[in-house]
């Protein structure tokens, strides 16, 4: 899991709170990863409907409003594939018998 926290206007976040995030997750693990109390009923979980701040669509959005401000955490539950690095092959020089 990769976790990123923001203090933003929720209107700026492309999130659907009726959608399930991609990947393997449980409610309590997402809420704890976001830094919120899992026993708090005021936490909402949704999924990004479009890329946001470099996060892929489908990433989890965990939010809670405190004092009129929305605190969110974007949690990427799916491991991003690592790029394959291809190094040029070393060509072996043929050995010539003497």
Coordinates of C-alpha atoms in Angstrom, one line a residue:
X1 CA 0.0 0.0 0.0
X2 CA 1.1 3.5 -0.8
X3 CA -0.5 6.3 1.2
X4 CA -0.6 10.0 0.5
X5 CA -2.5 12.5 2.6
X6 CA -4.0 15.8 1.5
X7 CA -6.0 18.7 2.9
X8 CA -8.1 19.7 -0.2
X9 CA -11.5 20.9 -1.4
X10 CA -13.4 17.7 -2.1
X11 CA -14.8 19.3 -5.3
X12 CA -11.3 19.0 -6.7
X13 CA -11.1 15.2 -6.1
X14 CA -12.6 12.9 -8.8
X15 CA -14.1 10.4 -6.4
X16 CA -17.1 8.1 -6.4
X17 CA -18.1 7.1 -2.9
X18 CA -20.4 4.4 -4.2
X19 CA -17.5 2.7 -6.0
X20 CA -15.1 0.1 -4.5
X21 CA -11.4 0.8 -4.8
X22 CA -9.2 -1.5 -6.9
X23 CA -7.0 -4.1 -5.3
X24 CA -7.1 -6.0 -2.0
X25 CA -8.2 -4.0 1.0
X26 CA -10.4 -4.1 4.1
X27 CA -12.2 -1.1 5.5
X28 CA -10.3 -1.0 8.8
X29 CA -6.9 -1.3 7.1
X30 CA -7.7 1.6 4.7
X31 CA -9.0 3.8 7.6
X32 CA -5.9 3.1 9.7
X33 CA -3.6 3.7 6.8
X34 CA -5.3 7.1 6.3
X35 CA -4.5 7.9 10.0
X36 CA -8.1 7.8 11.1
X37 CA -9.8 5.9 13.9
X38 CA -11.4 2.7 12.4
X39 CA -14.1 2.9 15.0
X40 CA -15.2 6.3 13.7
X41 CA -18.4 6.1 11.7
X42 CA -17.8 9.5 10.0
X43 CA -15.1 8.1 7.7
X44 CA -16.1 7.7 4.0
X45 CA -14.3 5.4 1.5
X46 CA -14.6 5.7 -2.3
X47 CA -12.5 5.3 -5.4
X48 CA -10.9 7.7 -7.8
X49 CA -12.8 7.9 -11.0
X50 CA -9.9 9.6 -12.8
X51 CA -6.2 10.1 -12.2
X52 CA -5.5 12.6 -9.4
X53 CA -2.1 14.1 -8.4
X54 CA -0.4 11.2 -10.1
X55 CA -2.6 8.5 -8.5
X56 CA -4.3 6.0 -10.8
X57 CA -8.1 5.9 -11.2
X58 CA -9.4 3.2 -8.9
X59 CA -7.2 4.1 -6.0
X60 CA -8.9 4.3 -2.6
X61 CA -10.0 7.7 -1.2
X62 CA -10.5 7.8 2.5
X63 CA -11.9 11.0 3.9
X64 CA -13.1 12.6 7.1
X65 CA -14.4 16.2 7.6
X66 CA -13.1 18.0 10.7
X67 CA -14.0 21.6 11.4
X68 CA -15.3 22.1 7.9
X69 CA -12.2 20.9 6.2
X70 CA -11.9 17.6 4.3
X71 CA -8.9 15.5 5.2
X72 CA -8.3 12.8 2.6
X73 CA -5.8 10.0 2.1
X74 CA -5.3 8.4 -1.3
X75 CA -4.3 4.8 -0.8
X76 CA -3.0 2.8 -3.7
X77 CA -3.9 -0.8 -3.0
X78 CA -2.6 -2.2 -6.3
X79 CA 1.1 -2.5 -6.8
X80 CA 2.3 -0.6 -9.8
X81 CA 4.3 -2.7 -12.1
X82 CA 8.0 -1.9 -12.0
X83 CA 9.6 -1.0 -15.3
X84 CA 11.7 -3.7 -16.8
X85 CA 15.2 -2.6 -17.4
X86 CA 16.9 -4.0 -20.4
X87 CA 20.6 -3.8 -20.5
X88 CA 22.5 -4.3 -23.8
X89 CA 23.8 -7.8 -24.0
X90 CA 27.5 -8.2 -24.0
X91 CA 28.6 -10.0 -27.1
X92 CA 31.1 -12.7 -26.4
X93 CA 34.2 -12.6 -28.6
X94 CA 34.8 -15.9 -30.2
X95 CA 38.0 -17.5 -29.1
X96 CA 40.4 -18.4 -31.8
X97 CA 42.6 -21.4 -31.2
X98 CA 46.3 -20.7 -31.5

